[in-house]
Structure formats: structure tokens, C-alpha cells
XYZ file of N, CA and C in Angstrom:
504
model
N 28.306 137.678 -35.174
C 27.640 137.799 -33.891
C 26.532 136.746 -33.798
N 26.737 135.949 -32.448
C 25.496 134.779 -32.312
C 24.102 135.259 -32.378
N 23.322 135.045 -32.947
C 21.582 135.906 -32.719
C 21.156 135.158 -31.729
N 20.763 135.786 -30.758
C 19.379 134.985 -29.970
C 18.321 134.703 -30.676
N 17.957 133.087 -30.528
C 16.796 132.999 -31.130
C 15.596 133.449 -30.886
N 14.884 133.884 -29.626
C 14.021 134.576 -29.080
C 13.979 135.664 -29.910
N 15.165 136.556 -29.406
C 14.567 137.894 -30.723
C 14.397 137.592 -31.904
N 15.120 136.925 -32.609
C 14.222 136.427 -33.937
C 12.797 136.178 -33.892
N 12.621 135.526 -32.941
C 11.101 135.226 -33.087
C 9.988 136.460 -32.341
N 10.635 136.792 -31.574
C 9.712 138.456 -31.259
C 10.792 139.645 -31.265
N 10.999 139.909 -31.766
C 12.252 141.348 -32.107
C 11.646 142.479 -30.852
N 10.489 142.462 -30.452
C 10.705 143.598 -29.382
C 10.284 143.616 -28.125
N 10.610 142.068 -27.490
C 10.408 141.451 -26.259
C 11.192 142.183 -25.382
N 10.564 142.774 -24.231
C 11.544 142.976 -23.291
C 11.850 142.281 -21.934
N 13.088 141.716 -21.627
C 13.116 140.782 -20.669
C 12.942 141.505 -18.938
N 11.685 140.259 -18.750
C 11.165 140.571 -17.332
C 11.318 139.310 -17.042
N 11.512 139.149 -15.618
C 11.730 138.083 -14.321
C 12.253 137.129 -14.576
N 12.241 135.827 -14.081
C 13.043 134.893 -14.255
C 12.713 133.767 -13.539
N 12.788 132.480 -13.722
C 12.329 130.850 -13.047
C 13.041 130.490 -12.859
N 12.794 129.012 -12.386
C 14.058 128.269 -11.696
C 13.811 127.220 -13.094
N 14.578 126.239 -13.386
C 14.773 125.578 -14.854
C 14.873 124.027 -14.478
N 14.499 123.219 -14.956
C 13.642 121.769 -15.273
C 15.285 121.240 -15.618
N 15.617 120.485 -15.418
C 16.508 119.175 -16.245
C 16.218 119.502 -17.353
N 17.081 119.071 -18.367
C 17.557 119.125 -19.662
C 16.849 118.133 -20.612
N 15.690 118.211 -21.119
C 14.707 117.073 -22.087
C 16.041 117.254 -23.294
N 16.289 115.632 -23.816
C 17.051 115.698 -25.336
C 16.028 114.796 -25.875
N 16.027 115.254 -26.929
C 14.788 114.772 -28.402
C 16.192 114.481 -29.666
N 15.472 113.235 -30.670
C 14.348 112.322 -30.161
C 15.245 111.422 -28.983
N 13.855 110.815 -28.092
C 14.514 110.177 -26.816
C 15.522 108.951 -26.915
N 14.995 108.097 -28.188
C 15.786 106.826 -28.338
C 17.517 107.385 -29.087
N 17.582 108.462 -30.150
C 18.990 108.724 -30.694
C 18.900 110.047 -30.254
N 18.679 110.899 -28.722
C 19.095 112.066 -28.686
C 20.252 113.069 -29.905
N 19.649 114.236 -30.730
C 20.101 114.896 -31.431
C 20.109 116.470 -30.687
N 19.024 116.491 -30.075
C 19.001 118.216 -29.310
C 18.741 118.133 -27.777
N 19.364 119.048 -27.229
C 18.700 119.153 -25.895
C 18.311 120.810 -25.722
N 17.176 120.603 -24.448
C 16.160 121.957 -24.394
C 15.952 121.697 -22.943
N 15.694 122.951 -22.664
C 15.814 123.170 -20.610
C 14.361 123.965 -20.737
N 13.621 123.671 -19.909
C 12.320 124.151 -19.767
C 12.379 124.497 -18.279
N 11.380 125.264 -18.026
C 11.309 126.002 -16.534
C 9.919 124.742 -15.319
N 10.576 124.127 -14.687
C 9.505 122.857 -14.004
C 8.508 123.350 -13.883
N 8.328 124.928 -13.509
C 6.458 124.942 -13.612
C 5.889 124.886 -14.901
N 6.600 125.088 -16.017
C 5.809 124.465 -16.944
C 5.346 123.173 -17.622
N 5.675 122.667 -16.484
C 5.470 120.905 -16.673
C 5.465 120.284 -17.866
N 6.818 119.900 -18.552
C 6.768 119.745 -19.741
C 6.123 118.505 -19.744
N 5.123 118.425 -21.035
C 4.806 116.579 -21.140
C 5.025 116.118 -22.147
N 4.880 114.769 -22.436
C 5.025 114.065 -23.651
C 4.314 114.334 -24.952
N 4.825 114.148 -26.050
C 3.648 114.386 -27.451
C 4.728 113.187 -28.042
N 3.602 112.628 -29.172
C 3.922 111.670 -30.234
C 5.935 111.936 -30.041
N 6.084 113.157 -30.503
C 7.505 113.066 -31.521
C 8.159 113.998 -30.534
N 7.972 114.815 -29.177
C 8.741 115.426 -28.216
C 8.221 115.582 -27.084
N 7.931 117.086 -26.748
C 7.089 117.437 -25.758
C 6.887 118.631 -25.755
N 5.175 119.092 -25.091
C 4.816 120.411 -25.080
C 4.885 120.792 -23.615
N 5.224 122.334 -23.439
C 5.349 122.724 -21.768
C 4.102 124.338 -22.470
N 4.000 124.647 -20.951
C 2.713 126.020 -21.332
C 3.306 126.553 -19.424
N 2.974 127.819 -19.552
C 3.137 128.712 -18.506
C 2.361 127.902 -17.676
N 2.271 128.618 -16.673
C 0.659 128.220 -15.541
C -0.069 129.006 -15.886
N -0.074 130.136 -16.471
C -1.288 131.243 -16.648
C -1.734 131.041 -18.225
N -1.082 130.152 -18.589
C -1.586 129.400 -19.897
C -1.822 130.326 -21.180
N -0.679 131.548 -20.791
C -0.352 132.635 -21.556
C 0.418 131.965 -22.494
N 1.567 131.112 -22.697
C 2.159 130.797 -23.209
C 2.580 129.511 -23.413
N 2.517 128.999 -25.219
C 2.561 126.966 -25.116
C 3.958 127.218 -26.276
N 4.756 126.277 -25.829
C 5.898 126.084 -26.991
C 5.805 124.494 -27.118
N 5.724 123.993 -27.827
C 5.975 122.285 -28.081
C 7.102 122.155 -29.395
N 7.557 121.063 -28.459
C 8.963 120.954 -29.721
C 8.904 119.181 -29.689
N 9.173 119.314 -31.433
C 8.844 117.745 -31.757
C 10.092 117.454 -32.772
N 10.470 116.392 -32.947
C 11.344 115.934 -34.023
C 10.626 114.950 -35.242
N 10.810 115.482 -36.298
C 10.318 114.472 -36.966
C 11.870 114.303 -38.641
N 10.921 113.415 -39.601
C 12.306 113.612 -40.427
C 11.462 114.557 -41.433
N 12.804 114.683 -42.233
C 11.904 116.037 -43.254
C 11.770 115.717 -44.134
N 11.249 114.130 -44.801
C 9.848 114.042 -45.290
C 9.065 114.052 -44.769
N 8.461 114.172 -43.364
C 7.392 113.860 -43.011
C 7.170 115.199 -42.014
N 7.689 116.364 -42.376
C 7.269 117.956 -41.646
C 6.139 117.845 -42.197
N 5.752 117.695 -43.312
C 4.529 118.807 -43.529
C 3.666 118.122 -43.038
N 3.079 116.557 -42.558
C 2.334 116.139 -41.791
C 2.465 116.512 -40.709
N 3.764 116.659 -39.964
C 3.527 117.505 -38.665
C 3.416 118.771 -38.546
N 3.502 119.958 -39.481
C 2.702 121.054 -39.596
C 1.341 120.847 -39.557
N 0.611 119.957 -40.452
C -0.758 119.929 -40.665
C -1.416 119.666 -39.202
N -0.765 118.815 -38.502
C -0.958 118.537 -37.448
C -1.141 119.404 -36.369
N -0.153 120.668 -36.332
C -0.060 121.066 -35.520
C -1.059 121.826 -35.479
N -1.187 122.976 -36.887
C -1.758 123.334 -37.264
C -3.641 123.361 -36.804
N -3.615 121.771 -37.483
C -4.813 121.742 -36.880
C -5.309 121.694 -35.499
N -4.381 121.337 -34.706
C -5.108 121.461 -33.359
C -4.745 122.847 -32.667
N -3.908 123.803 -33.172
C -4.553 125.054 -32.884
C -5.940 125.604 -33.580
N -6.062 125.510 -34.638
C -7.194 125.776 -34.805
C -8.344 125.084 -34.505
N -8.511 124.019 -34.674
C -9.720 122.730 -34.408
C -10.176 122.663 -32.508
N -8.595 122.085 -32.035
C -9.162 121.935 -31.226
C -8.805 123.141 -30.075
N -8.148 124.207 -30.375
C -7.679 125.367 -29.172
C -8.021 126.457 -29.864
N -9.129 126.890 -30.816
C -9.849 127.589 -31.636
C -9.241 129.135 -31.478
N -8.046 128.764 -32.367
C -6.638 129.770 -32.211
C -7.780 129.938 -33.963
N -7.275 131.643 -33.943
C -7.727 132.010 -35.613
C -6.264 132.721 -35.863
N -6.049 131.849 -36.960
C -4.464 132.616 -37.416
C -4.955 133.305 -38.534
N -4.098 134.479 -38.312
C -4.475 135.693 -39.799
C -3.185 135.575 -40.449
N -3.814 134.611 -41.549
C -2.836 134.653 -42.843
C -1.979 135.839 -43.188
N -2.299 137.360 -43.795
C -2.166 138.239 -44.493
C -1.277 138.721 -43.722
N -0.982 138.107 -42.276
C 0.377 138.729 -41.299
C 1.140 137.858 -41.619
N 1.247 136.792 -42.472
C 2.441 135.940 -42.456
C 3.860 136.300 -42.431
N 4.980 136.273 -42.030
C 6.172 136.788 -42.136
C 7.146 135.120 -42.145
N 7.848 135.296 -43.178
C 8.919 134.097 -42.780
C 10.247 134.938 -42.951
N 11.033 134.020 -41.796
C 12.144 134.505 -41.908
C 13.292 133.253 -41.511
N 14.717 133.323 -42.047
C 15.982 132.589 -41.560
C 16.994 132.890 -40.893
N 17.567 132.232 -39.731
C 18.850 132.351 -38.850
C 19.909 131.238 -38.406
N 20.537 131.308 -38.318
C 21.274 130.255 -37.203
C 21.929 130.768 -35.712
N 21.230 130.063 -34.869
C 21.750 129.934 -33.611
C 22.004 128.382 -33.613
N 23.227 128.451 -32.180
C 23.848 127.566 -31.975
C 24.351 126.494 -32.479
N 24.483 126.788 -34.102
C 25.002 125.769 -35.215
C 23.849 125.472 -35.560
N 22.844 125.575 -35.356
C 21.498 124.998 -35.474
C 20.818 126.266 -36.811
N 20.455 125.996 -38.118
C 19.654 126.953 -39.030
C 18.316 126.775 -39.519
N 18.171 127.807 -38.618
C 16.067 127.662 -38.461
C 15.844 128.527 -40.018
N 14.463 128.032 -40.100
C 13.386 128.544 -40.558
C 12.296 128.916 -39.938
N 11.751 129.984 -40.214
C 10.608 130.155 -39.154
C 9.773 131.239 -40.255
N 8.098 130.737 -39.602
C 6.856 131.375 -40.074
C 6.209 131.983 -38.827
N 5.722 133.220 -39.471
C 4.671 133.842 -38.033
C 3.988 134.613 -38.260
N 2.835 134.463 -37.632
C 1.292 134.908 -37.857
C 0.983 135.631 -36.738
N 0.153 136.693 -36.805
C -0.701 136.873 -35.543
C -1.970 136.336 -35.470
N -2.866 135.756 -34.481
C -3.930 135.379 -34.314
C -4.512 135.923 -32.684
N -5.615 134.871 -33.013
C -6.393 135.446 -31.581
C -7.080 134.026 -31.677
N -7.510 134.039 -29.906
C -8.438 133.159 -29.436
C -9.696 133.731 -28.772
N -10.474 133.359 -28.582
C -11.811 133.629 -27.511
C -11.480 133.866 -26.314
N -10.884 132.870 -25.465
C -10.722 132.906 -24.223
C -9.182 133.677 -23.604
N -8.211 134.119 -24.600
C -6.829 134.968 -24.407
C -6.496 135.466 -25.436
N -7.517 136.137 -26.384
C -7.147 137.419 -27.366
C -5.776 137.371 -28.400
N -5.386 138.267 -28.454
C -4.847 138.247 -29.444
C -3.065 137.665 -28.889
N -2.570 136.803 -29.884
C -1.280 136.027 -30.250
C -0.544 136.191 -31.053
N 0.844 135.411 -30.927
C 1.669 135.187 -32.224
C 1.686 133.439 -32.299
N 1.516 133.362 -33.214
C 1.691 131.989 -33.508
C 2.895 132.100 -34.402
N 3.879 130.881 -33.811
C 5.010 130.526 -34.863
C 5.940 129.172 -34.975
N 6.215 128.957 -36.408
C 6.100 127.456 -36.174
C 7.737 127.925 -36.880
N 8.740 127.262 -36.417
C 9.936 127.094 -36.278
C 10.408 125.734 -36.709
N 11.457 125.807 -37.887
C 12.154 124.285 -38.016
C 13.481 124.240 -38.053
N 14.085 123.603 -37.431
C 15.503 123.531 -37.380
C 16.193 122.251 -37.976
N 17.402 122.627 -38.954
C 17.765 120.797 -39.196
C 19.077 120.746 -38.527
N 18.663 119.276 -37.644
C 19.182 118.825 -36.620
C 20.476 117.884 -36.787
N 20.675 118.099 -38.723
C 21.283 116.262 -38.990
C 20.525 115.042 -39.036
N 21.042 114.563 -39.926
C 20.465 113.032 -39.757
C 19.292 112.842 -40.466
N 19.182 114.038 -41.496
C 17.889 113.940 -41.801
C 16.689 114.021 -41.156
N 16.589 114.675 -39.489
C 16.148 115.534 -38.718
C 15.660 116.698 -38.656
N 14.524 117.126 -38.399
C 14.126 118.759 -38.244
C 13.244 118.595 -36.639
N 14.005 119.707 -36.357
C 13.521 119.565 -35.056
C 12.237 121.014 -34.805
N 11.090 120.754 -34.802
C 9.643 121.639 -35.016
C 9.401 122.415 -34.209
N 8.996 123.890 -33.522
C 8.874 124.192 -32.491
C 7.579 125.379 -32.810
N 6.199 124.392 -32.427
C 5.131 125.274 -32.348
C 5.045 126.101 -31.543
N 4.798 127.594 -31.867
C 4.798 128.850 -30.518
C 3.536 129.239 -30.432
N 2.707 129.439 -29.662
C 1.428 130.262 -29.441
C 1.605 131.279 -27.896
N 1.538 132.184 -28.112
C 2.193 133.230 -27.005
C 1.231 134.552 -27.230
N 0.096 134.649 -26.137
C -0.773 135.904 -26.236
C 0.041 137.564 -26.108
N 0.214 138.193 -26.742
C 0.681 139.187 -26.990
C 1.029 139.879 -25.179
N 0.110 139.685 -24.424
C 0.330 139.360 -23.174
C 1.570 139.060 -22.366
N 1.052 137.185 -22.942
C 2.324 136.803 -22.424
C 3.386 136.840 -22.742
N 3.746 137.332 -23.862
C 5.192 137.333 -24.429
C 5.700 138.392 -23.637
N 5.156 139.516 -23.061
C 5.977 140.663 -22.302
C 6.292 139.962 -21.120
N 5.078 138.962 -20.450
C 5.065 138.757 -19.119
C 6.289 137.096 -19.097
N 6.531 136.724 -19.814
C 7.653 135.720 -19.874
C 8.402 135.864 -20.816
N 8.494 137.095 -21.432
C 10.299 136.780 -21.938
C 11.245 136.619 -21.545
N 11.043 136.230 -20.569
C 12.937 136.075 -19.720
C 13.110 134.595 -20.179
N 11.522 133.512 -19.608
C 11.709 132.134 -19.816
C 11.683 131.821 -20.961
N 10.699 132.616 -21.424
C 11.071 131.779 -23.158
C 12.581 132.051 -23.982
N 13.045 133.459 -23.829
C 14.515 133.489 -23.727
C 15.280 132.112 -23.387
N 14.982 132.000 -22.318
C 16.001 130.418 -21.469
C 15.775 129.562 -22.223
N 14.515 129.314 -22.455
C 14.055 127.633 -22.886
C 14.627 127.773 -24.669
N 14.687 129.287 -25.209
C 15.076 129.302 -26.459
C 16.669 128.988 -26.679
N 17.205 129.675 -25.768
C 18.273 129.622 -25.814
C 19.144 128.489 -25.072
N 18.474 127.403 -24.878
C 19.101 126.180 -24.098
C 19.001 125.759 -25.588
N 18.187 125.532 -26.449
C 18.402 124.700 -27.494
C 19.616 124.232 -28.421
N 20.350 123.305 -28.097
C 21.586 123.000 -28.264
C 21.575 121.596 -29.077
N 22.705 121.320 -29.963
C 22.389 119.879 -30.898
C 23.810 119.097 -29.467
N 23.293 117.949 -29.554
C 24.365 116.977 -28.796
C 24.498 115.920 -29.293
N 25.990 114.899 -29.045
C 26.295 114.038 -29.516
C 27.049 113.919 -30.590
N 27.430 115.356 -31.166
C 28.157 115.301 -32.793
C 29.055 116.774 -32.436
């Protein structure tokens, strides 16, 4: 049976409402390996190695980057740090949970924490890696206020479940 990747990453989301969906971003841009459908109000934008999209109510940020996998753990550190440094996200270690799946031919790894911020309380933070081929991992930082994960699981559903490898 295929798993949705969404429930992997929150097992007790329940799906509410639904958006209209963005064109199809494929990463990386120069040798497309994946493509991902984001919802246009979340205005996906550019980063170094993909792109990050966030709700409008700024309940919810997913950024997905490609890098190769020698060079993840610099883009963990990275990411890492600018939830904490500069979006003064506090992740609580002692919730760590990792876990493994495959959707869509694609076999993630994934870590997840709960945290909190000042200005939207308490979160899940989760950092997701998928290998894409090619010596590829394709990264997908989650920060989602406990909030918003009820109030957009339908889209993050979509945008999870568009994630597809192309070209092979």
C-alpha cells in the first residue's frame, strides 16, 4: 500500500479545505530530478538550492532544496540555523522522533521535533530527505504551528503529495 507522505509526517492531521495549485516547480532547475505543485497563494520563492513557499497566515513554511549528499549536513546546519537564529523557532530536542518511508519511488528519511516560537507558539519542525538519484537528496524543511497543521492539511497534503521524481 502507497503511504501518503503527509501522514508520515503528522499521523493525525485531519483534512480541511482546499486551494487552487501553482504550476509544477522541478528542482534542481538546470538537471530537473523532482517536481512539486505548490498552492499560488503561497508564493513560492527562490532559495540558494530550491524554493521556500509559507501560507498567508504564515502558519505554515515548507522549503525544499536539492543538494548532493555530501554536502546535506551543511544544508541541515543551515537550515537549522535560520530557524533558530534568525525565526527564533526553539526546537525541543528530547521530542526528537526519526522515522523511514517510501512514497512515490522516492525513500525519505525524516526527523521531528516539536518547538515553539514567540510570535506563533507551539510547532512541529521537520526536516525530511529524500534520495532523488544521481547522488541527489532532495531536503524538505517543515515548520507548521500546531495550528496550522489542522488549518491546512488539505494543502500540505497536495504540495506533499505532488512530489514526484521526473526524467528517469
Amino acid at each position: 500500500m502507497k503511504k501518503n507522505l503527509l501522514l508520515a509526517l503528522t499521523l493525525t492531521l485531519p483534512l480541511l479545505g482546499t486551494n487552487l495549485f501553482a504550476g509544477t516547480i522541478k528542482l534542481p532547475a538546470d538537471a530537473p530530478a523532482v517536481s512539486i505543485t505548490v498552492p499560488d497563494s503561497w508564493k513560492p520563492e527562490a532559495t540558494d538550492q530550491g524554493f521556500a513557499c509559507e501560507s498567508e497566515d504564515k502558519a505554515a513554511t515548507v522549503i525544499f532544496e536539492v543538494s548532493s549528499a555530501k554536502k546535506i549536513k551543511e544544508l541541515i546546519d543551515e537550515n537549522v540555523d535560520w530557524l533558530v537564529k534568525e525565526q527564533k523557532v526553539v526546537i525541543n530536542k528530547s521530542t526528537e522522533k526519526k522515522s523511514d518511508l517510501e512514497a512515490a519511488g522516492i525513500k525519505w528519511s525524516l526527523i521531528t521535533w516539536d518547538g515553539k516560537d514567540d510570535e506563533y507558539g507551539p510547532a512541529t519542525i521537520m526536516l525530511g530527505f529524500g534520495d532523488i538519484g544521481g547522488g541527489k537528496i532532495l531536503m524538505i524543511t517543515y515548520w507548521v504551528t500546531k495550528t496550522g497543521e489542522k488549518t491546512h492539511a488539505a494543502e500540505l497534503t497536495k504540495i506533499f503529495d505532488s512530489v514526484a521524481k521526473v526524467g528517469k
